[in-house]
Amino acid sequence: MRWLLSFLLLGLLSVVHAVSSSGSKLLVVLEELADKTKYSKYLADLESRGFKTTIESPKAEKIALFELGERAYDHVLLLPAKSKGLGPNLTPKLLLDFINAGGNILLTLDSSHPTPSALVSLLLELDIHLPTDRNALVVDHFNFDTLSAAEKHDVVLVPRPDALRPDVKNFFKGAGEDGEIIAFPRGVGQTLGNTSPLLTPILRAPRTAYSYNPKDDVEGVDDPFAVGTQLSLITTLQARNSARFTVIGAAEMLEDAWFDAKVKRSVGLGGVGSGAKQVKTANQAFVKEVTGWTFNEIGVLKVGKIEHYLNEDGVKSNVTNPKIYRVKNDVTYNIELSEYSWDHWVPFTPPTGDVVQLEFSMLSPFHRLPLKVASTTKTSTIYTASFKLPDQHGIFNFKVNYKRPFLSNIEEKNTVTVRHFAHDEWPRSWVISGAWPWIAGIGATVTGWVAFVALWLWSKPVPLKLTTSGKKIQ
Amino acid sequence: MRFLRSLIPSLLVLGAGVADAASSWNFDEAVISVIGKGNTGAAFKDKLSDNAPLAKPVTLNAADTLKIILTATENGKAKRPHQAFLLLRDQDTGLEATFPLSVKETGKGKVDFSQKDLPVQLLSSSQPLRATLLLASFGSSQAFSNHIFNLDVKPDPNAPLPKYEKPLRYGKLEEINHIFRADPKSGPKIVSLFFVLAVLATVPVLLGTWLYLGANLDHLSKAVGAAPISHSLFFGSILAMEGIFYLYYYNWTLFETLPAAGVVGLVAFLSGSKALSEVQSRRLAGER
């Protein structure tokens, strides 16, 4: 009884504190503990959202991502380090293992400290490329802050990002107000490999931005590392196991100084923004969204109940999730989906233009149908699709493979057998008009047989008659 | 140089209260030319203006090279800017390619490119590409950014466009609806009915032929009188067997059919031997 109570209490505690959908243990890797004051507001924000932070230096002996083979933390925040490497406890392999074990990593880069080569190789492995010269930073002569970077133009001002595609949910637009400005001070731009669907940029550089090395390219840039929107300022990677990895190009974005700094934009492309006013940056809210996404506070999907049943002629069968169906059966499939939003589950609705799809597949899909909303509960949406099973017998899967940028992956497979028609399930022969002559043939034979038996039993012989030709007839 | 650059803004900051920084980037003596392959003369040559784009789009054929020469100026004086880019924008998709100008100390800048330097996506654009020139540098000088001309890319009509395969991105996939095999079909009903009638017509023909040949049932009373039970049972069991066959066709299973058929068969066997001996006795009596 007592252990039950303690379990209940423990459960209640975790409900109160665990705001992220995947745990609250957060490791902050910070080289100089004195630098902690620079990020005090950011760290306070995290703690107020229920994260239990452990701040460690990469040089500390006891720092370990794994304990007895299990993840010791749910999330890791890597703040820029001055030293060249991150030490033996944070090697690229360990960080990758951490991602593979489902942990989330938020990595910050800073142009004033060259990125450790361990991190460069980790990023390379994920197809995120950093400038080859370690000191490179992003400048924009058209979108800089005139108050803090009138000379160097290295504080790039970017509006809140638009949705990546019309059919992708935008988690980073804030309240959706116009004119919100994000300051990206002295950051490192990244370029992304084009082949990986796992990589998604959150924030891209403006058209006129470019990356240059302040030590080498003093006079002008002839061959920039990357320019314009090809430069990603904040990049995300969501692994197949839905672990999240985010690279923020400018660690200064998280600093208190930039949370409530006032900025004033320069004259932009084609003379826009010439009469710009001083505004407060939206860094605090934006960084909260980026961090919240990385640490599984938003954009996490959960599958509830999955149900499929026979639904012939609109009559729902009492048997749910049978193991076997017949070809051409009418079947209904239901799936319950929820989305995590900061601290609670809400019904999930895909953005307009997107749709959750159900596949009925054996090796390749035979059906791929949109799932429609059947009903909504307080915490979930129930999607449904009704269809006729294909006229092919075999082992099939009901498969919902919902993978979208910024949403955690859903891959649900329910296997069923689809059998062919049994011998007594075909249409009867009298329904088939082609069979009528044959049925009539049987009838004629039966009549003839019965008549023959009667004649054989009871016919009286007729006397013989002779024809004129002398032949005998009966 | 570096000293100068740091000096100017501080001077400007000092003077900012008096007048807004009026210095700005611009260019001079800008010439755009398109040179065809082989021939030395330029196929097209024009001067670029800093405030209005060229009236007609510049055509770039497959073998041509486009070349721009200009002198960058800051406040009218030739100077090297830090950023001198030519942006080519696909107006359908918003995709953009950037060509940095190589600029000398004197501000003389040059860029040349041909179709093979353009990304594949821009080659297949339906509208002319919009070319924007950026001249900008550090400090407070106003950067230059104007639309200077349109570029009409004419790919070689004889050579196929390089294929662009869209990389995999997660999103909605195309809907698939299984195409069912067509149901088996019967021929026209009228044909079936004709043959049904043809088959059924054989029965009266058969019976008629038998009657014509003298078939009759005259011995029925005699046979029933001699062996009433066996004759009625035998003929009844023949009819019952047909009935069982019908029920088997209609809805009986084999295991319902077999016992019934066994019982009826036994009755037919026992009564049949009696009935047929009676038939034999009539034959032996010369009545058949």
CSV table of C-alpha atoms in Angstrom, one decimal, chain B residues 15-288:
chain,number,residue,atom,x,y,z
B,15,GLY,CA,28.8,64.7,-37.8
B,16,ALA,CA,25.7,62.6,-37.6
B,17,GLY,CA,23.9,65.2,-35.5
B,18,VAL,CA,24.5,67.9,-38.2
B,19,ALA,CA,23.6,66.0,-41.3
B,20,ASP,CA,22.7,62.4,-42.1
B,21,ALA,CA,25.5,60.4,-43.6
B,22,ALA,CA,25.1,61.1,-47.2
B,23,SER,CA,28.0,58.9,-48.6
B,24,SER,CA,26.8,56.1,-50.7
B,25,TRP,CA,28.1,53.3,-52.9
B,26,ASN,CA,27.5,53.4,-56.7
B,27,PHE,CA,29.2,52.4,-59.9
B,28,ASP,CA,30.5,54.0,-63.0
B,29,GLU,CA,31.3,53.0,-66.6
B,30,ALA,CA,29.5,49.8,-66.3
B,31,VAL,CA,29.4,47.8,-69.6
B,32,ILE,CA,27.6,44.6,-70.1
B,33,SER,CA,28.5,42.5,-73.1
B,34,VAL,CA,27.5,39.1,-74.4
B,35,ILE,CA,30.2,37.3,-76.4
B,36,GLY,CA,29.4,34.4,-78.6
B,37,LYS,CA,31.7,31.5,-78.9
B,38,GLY,CA,34.3,31.7,-81.6
B,39,ASN,CA,33.6,35.2,-82.9
B,40,THR,CA,35.6,37.9,-81.2
B,41,GLY,CA,33.1,40.7,-81.6
B,42,ALA,CA,30.5,41.1,-78.9
B,43,ALA,CA,27.1,40.0,-79.9
B,44,PHE,CA,25.6,42.5,-77.5
B,45,LYS,CA,27.0,45.5,-75.7
B,46,ASP,CA,25.3,48.1,-73.6
B,47,LYS,CA,25.9,50.5,-70.8
B,48,LEU,CA,24.3,49.8,-67.5
B,49,SER,CA,22.5,52.6,-65.6
B,50,ASP,CA,22.5,52.8,-61.8
B,51,ASN,CA,18.9,53.9,-61.5
B,52,ALA,CA,16.9,52.0,-64.2
B,53,PRO,CA,17.2,48.5,-65.5
B,54,LEU,CA,17.9,47.9,-69.2
B,55,ALA,CA,14.7,48.2,-71.2
B,56,LYS,CA,15.1,44.9,-73.0
B,57,PRO,CA,16.2,41.6,-71.4
B,58,VAL,CA,19.7,40.5,-72.2
B,59,THR,CA,19.7,37.2,-74.1
B,60,LEU,CA,22.2,34.6,-73.1
B,61,ASN,CA,22.5,31.7,-75.6
B,62,ALA,CA,24.0,28.3,-74.8
B,63,ALA,CA,27.5,29.1,-76.1
B,64,ASP,CA,27.6,32.8,-75.0
B,65,THR,CA,29.5,34.4,-72.2
B,66,LEU,CA,28.1,37.3,-70.3
B,67,LYS,CA,30.6,39.9,-69.1
B,68,ILE,CA,30.1,42.9,-66.9
B,69,ILE,CA,32.9,45.5,-66.2
B,70,LEU,CA,32.3,48.3,-63.9
B,71,THR,CA,34.0,50.7,-61.5
B,72,ALA,CA,32.7,50.8,-58.0
B,73,THR,CA,32.6,54.2,-56.4
B,74,GLU,CA,32.0,55.5,-52.9
B,75,ASN,CA,30.8,59.1,-53.0
B,76,GLY,CA,31.9,59.4,-56.6
B,77,LYS,CA,35.4,58.2,-55.9
B,78,ALA,CA,36.5,54.8,-57.2
B,79,LYS,CA,37.0,52.4,-54.3
B,80,ARG,CA,36.8,48.7,-53.6
B,81,PRO,CA,33.7,47.6,-51.8
B,82,HIS,CA,33.8,44.5,-49.5
B,83,GLN,CA,30.7,43.0,-51.1
B,84,ALA,CA,30.2,43.2,-54.9
B,85,PHE,CA,27.7,40.6,-55.9
B,86,LEU,CA,25.5,40.1,-58.9
B,87,LEU,CA,22.3,38.3,-57.9
B,88,LEU,CA,20.2,36.4,-60.5
B,89,ARG,CA,16.7,35.6,-59.2
B,90,ASP,CA,14.3,33.2,-60.7
B,91,GLN,CA,11.0,35.1,-60.5
B,92,ASP,CA,8.9,31.9,-60.4
B,93,THR,CA,10.5,30.2,-57.5
B,94,GLY,CA,12.5,33.0,-55.8
B,95,LEU,CA,15.7,30.9,-56.1
B,96,GLU,CA,18.8,33.0,-56.5
B,97,ALA,CA,22.3,32.5,-57.7
B,98,THR,CA,25.1,34.8,-56.7
B,99,PHE,CA,28.1,35.8,-58.7
B,100,PRO,CA,30.7,37.7,-56.8
B,101,LEU,CA,32.6,40.4,-58.8
B,102,SER,CA,36.3,40.3,-58.6
B,103,VAL,CA,37.2,43.9,-57.7
B,104,LYS,CA,40.6,45.4,-57.8
B,105,GLU,CA,42.0,48.0,-55.4
B,106,THR,CA,41.0,50.7,-58.0
B,107,GLY,CA,37.4,49.7,-57.8
B,108,LYS,CA,37.4,48.1,-61.2
B,109,GLY,CA,35.2,45.1,-61.0
B,110,LYS,CA,34.6,42.3,-63.4
B,111,VAL,CA,32.4,39.2,-63.6
B,112,ASP,CA,31.7,36.8,-66.4
B,113,PHE,CA,29.7,33.6,-66.6
B,114,SER,CA,28.0,31.4,-69.1
B,115,GLN,CA,25.1,29.1,-69.0
B,116,LYS,CA,27.1,26.2,-67.5
B,117,ASP,CA,27.8,28.3,-64.5
B,118,LEU,CA,24.1,28.8,-63.7
B,119,PRO,CA,22.3,26.3,-61.5
B,120,VAL,CA,20.1,23.9,-63.3
B,121,GLN,CA,16.9,25.3,-61.7
B,122,LEU,CA,17.5,28.7,-63.2
B,123,LEU,CA,18.0,27.4,-66.7
B,124,SER,CA,14.4,26.1,-66.9
B,125,SER,CA,12.8,29.4,-65.6
B,126,SER,CA,9.9,30.5,-67.6
B,127,GLN,CA,10.5,34.2,-67.0
B,128,PRO,CA,13.7,36.2,-67.5
B,129,LEU,CA,16.0,36.2,-64.5
B,130,ARG,CA,16.1,39.4,-62.5
B,131,ALA,CA,19.6,40.7,-62.0
B,132,THR,CA,20.4,42.8,-59.0
B,133,LEU,CA,23.8,44.4,-58.3
B,134,LEU,CA,24.9,44.7,-54.7
B,135,LEU,CA,27.8,47.0,-53.8
B,136,ALA,CA,28.3,47.4,-50.1
B,137,SER,CA,30.9,47.7,-47.5
B,138,PHE,CA,31.5,48.2,-43.8
B,139,GLY,CA,30.9,51.6,-42.2
B,140,SER,CA,28.0,53.9,-42.7
B,141,SER,CA,28.1,54.4,-46.5
B,142,GLN,CA,24.7,53.7,-48.0
B,143,ALA,CA,24.9,50.3,-49.8
B,144,PHE,CA,23.9,50.1,-53.5
B,145,SER,CA,21.3,47.6,-54.5
B,146,ASN,CA,19.4,48.0,-57.7
B,147,HIS,CA,17.7,45.9,-60.4
B,148,ILE,CA,20.0,46.6,-63.4
B,149,PHE,CA,18.8,44.2,-66.1
B,150,ASN,CA,16.8,41.1,-66.9
B,151,LEU,CA,18.6,38.1,-68.2
B,152,ASP,CA,16.8,35.8,-70.7
B,153,VAL,CA,18.5,32.4,-70.6
B,154,LYS,CA,18.0,30.5,-73.9
B,155,PRO,CA,19.1,26.9,-73.4
B,156,ASP,CA,20.4,25.0,-76.4
B,157,PRO,CA,17.2,23.7,-78.1
B,158,ASN,CA,19.1,20.7,-79.5
B,159,ALA,CA,20.6,19.6,-76.3
B,160,PRO,CA,18.2,18.3,-73.6
B,161,LEU,CA,18.1,20.4,-70.4
B,162,PRO,CA,20.1,18.8,-67.6
B,163,LYS,CA,17.8,16.8,-65.5
B,164,TYR,CA,17.0,18.1,-62.0
B,165,GLU,CA,15.8,15.5,-59.6
B,166,LYS,CA,14.0,16.9,-56.6
B,167,PRO,CA,15.6,15.6,-53.4
B,168,LEU,CA,13.4,13.7,-50.9
B,169,ARG,CA,11.5,16.0,-48.5
B,170,TYR,CA,8.9,14.8,-46.1
B,171,GLY,CA,5.4,15.8,-47.1
B,172,LYS,CA,2.1,14.7,-48.3
B,173,LEU,CA,2.3,11.9,-50.9
B,174,GLU,CA,0.1,11.3,-53.8
B,175,GLU,CA,-3.2,9.6,-53.1
B,176,ILE,CA,-3.4,6.0,-54.3
B,177,ASN,CA,-6.7,4.2,-54.9
B,178,HIS,CA,-6.5,0.6,-55.7
B,179,ILE,CA,-7.8,-0.3,-59.2
B,180,PHE,CA,-9.9,-3.4,-58.8
B,181,ARG,CA,-9.9,-6.1,-61.5
B,182,ALA,CA,-13.1,-6.0,-63.5
B,183,ASP,CA,-15.8,-8.4,-62.4
B,184,PRO,CA,-16.2,-11.5,-64.5
B,185,LYS,CA,-18.8,-10.9,-67.2
B,186,SER,CA,-21.4,-13.1,-68.8
B,187,GLY,CA,-22.4,-12.9,-72.5
B,188,PRO,CA,-25.7,-11.3,-73.5
B,189,LYS,CA,-28.7,-12.8,-71.7
B,190,ILE,CA,-30.6,-13.2,-74.9
B,191,VAL,CA,-28.0,-15.7,-76.1
B,192,SER,CA,-28.2,-17.6,-72.8
B,193,LEU,CA,-32.0,-17.7,-73.0
B,194,PHE,CA,-31.9,-18.9,-76.6
B,195,PHE,CA,-29.7,-21.8,-75.6
B,196,VAL,CA,-31.8,-22.5,-72.5
B,197,LEU,CA,-34.8,-22.9,-74.7
B,198,ALA,CA,-32.8,-25.0,-77.1
B,199,VAL,CA,-31.8,-27.3,-74.3
B,200,LEU,CA,-35.2,-27.5,-72.8
B,201,ALA,CA,-36.7,-28.2,-76.2
B,202,THR,CA,-34.8,-31.5,-76.3
B,203,VAL,CA,-37.1,-32.9,-73.5
B,204,PRO,CA,-40.4,-32.8,-75.5
B,205,VAL,CA,-38.5,-34.0,-78.6
B,206,LEU,CA,-37.2,-37.0,-76.6
B,207,LEU,CA,-40.6,-37.7,-75.0
B,208,GLY,CA,-42.3,-37.3,-78.3
B,209,THR,CA,-39.9,-39.7,-80.1
B,210,TRP,CA,-40.5,-42.3,-77.4
B,211,LEU,CA,-44.3,-41.9,-77.7
B,212,TYR,CA,-44.0,-42.1,-81.4
B,213,LEU,CA,-42.1,-45.3,-81.0
B,214,GLY,CA,-44.9,-46.6,-78.8
B,215,ALA,CA,-43.7,-45.9,-75.3
B,216,ASN,CA,-46.5,-46.2,-72.7
B,217,LEU,CA,-47.1,-46.8,-69.0
B,218,ASP,CA,-49.8,-49.5,-69.5
B,219,HIS,CA,-48.1,-52.0,-67.1
B,220,LEU,CA,-48.2,-49.5,-64.2
B,221,SER,CA,-51.3,-51.0,-62.6
B,222,LYS,CA,-50.1,-54.5,-63.2
B,223,ALA,CA,-46.7,-53.8,-61.7
B,224,VAL,CA,-48.0,-52.0,-58.7
B,225,GLY,CA,-50.5,-54.7,-58.2
B,226,ALA,CA,-47.8,-57.4,-58.2
B,227,ALA,CA,-45.2,-55.6,-56.0
B,228,PRO,CA,-46.7,-52.4,-54.7
B,229,ILE,CA,-44.2,-51.5,-52.0
B,230,SER,CA,-41.0,-52.2,-53.9
B,231,HIS,CA,-42.2,-50.3,-57.1
B,232,SER,CA,-43.4,-47.2,-55.2
B,233,LEU,CA,-40.3,-47.2,-52.9
B,234,PHE,CA,-37.9,-47.7,-55.9
B,235,PHE,CA,-39.4,-45.0,-58.0
B,236,GLY,CA,-39.8,-42.8,-54.9
B,237,SER,CA,-36.1,-43.3,-54.0
B,238,ILE,CA,-35.1,-42.3,-57.6
B,239,LEU,CA,-37.0,-39.1,-57.2
B,240,ALA,CA,-35.7,-38.6,-53.6
B,241,MET,CA,-32.2,-38.9,-54.9
B,242,GLU,CA,-32.8,-36.2,-57.4
B,243,GLY,CA,-34.2,-34.1,-54.6
B,244,ILE,CA,-31.1,-34.7,-52.5
B,245,PHE,CA,-28.9,-33.6,-55.4
B,246,TYR,CA,-31.0,-30.5,-55.7
B,247,LEU,CA,-30.6,-29.7,-52.0
B,248,TYR,CA,-26.9,-30.3,-52.2
B,249,TYR,CA,-26.7,-27.8,-55.0
B,250,TYR,CA,-28.9,-25.3,-53.2
B,251,ASN,CA,-27.5,-25.2,-49.7
B,252,TRP,CA,-26.6,-28.6,-48.2
B,253,THR,CA,-23.1,-29.5,-47.3
B,254,LEU,CA,-21.5,-32.7,-48.3
B,255,PHE,CA,-21.9,-34.1,-44.8
B,256,GLU,CA,-25.6,-33.5,-44.9
B,257,THR,CA,-25.8,-35.0,-48.3
B,258,LEU,CA,-23.9,-38.2,-47.8
B,259,PRO,CA,-26.0,-39.8,-45.0
B,260,ALA,CA,-29.2,-38.9,-46.8
B,261,ALA,CA,-27.9,-40.2,-50.1
B,262,GLY,CA,-26.8,-43.4,-48.2
B,263,VAL,CA,-30.2,-44.1,-46.8
B,264,VAL,CA,-32.0,-43.3,-50.0
B,265,GLY,CA,-29.4,-45.4,-51.9
B,266,LEU,CA,-30.0,-48.4,-49.7
B,267,VAL,CA,-33.7,-48.1,-50.1
B,268,ALA,CA,-33.2,-47.9,-53.9
B,269,PHE,CA,-30.9,-51.0,-53.8
B,270,LEU,CA,-33.3,-53.2,-51.8
B,271,SER,CA,-36.5,-52.1,-53.3
B,272,GLY,CA,-34.9,-51.9,-56.8
B,273,SER,CA,-33.9,-55.6,-56.7
B,274,LYS,CA,-37.5,-56.5,-55.9
B,275,ALA,CA,-39.0,-54.2,-58.4
B,276,LEU,CA,-36.6,-55.3,-61.2
B,277,SER,CA,-37.3,-59.0,-60.4
B,278,GLU,CA,-40.9,-58.2,-61.0
B,279,VAL,CA,-40.0,-56.6,-64.3
B,280,GLN,CA,-37.9,-59.7,-65.1
B,281,SER,CA,-40.9,-62.0,-64.2
B,282,ARG,CA,-43.0,-60.1,-66.7
B,283,ARG,CA,-40.3,-60.5,-69.4
B,284,LEU,CA,-40.0,-64.2,-68.7
B,285,ALA,CA,-43.8,-64.3,-69.0
B,286,GLY,CA,-43.4,-62.9,-72.5
B,287,GLU,CA,-45.2,-59.7,-71.6
B,288,ARG,CA,-42.3,-57.5,-72.5
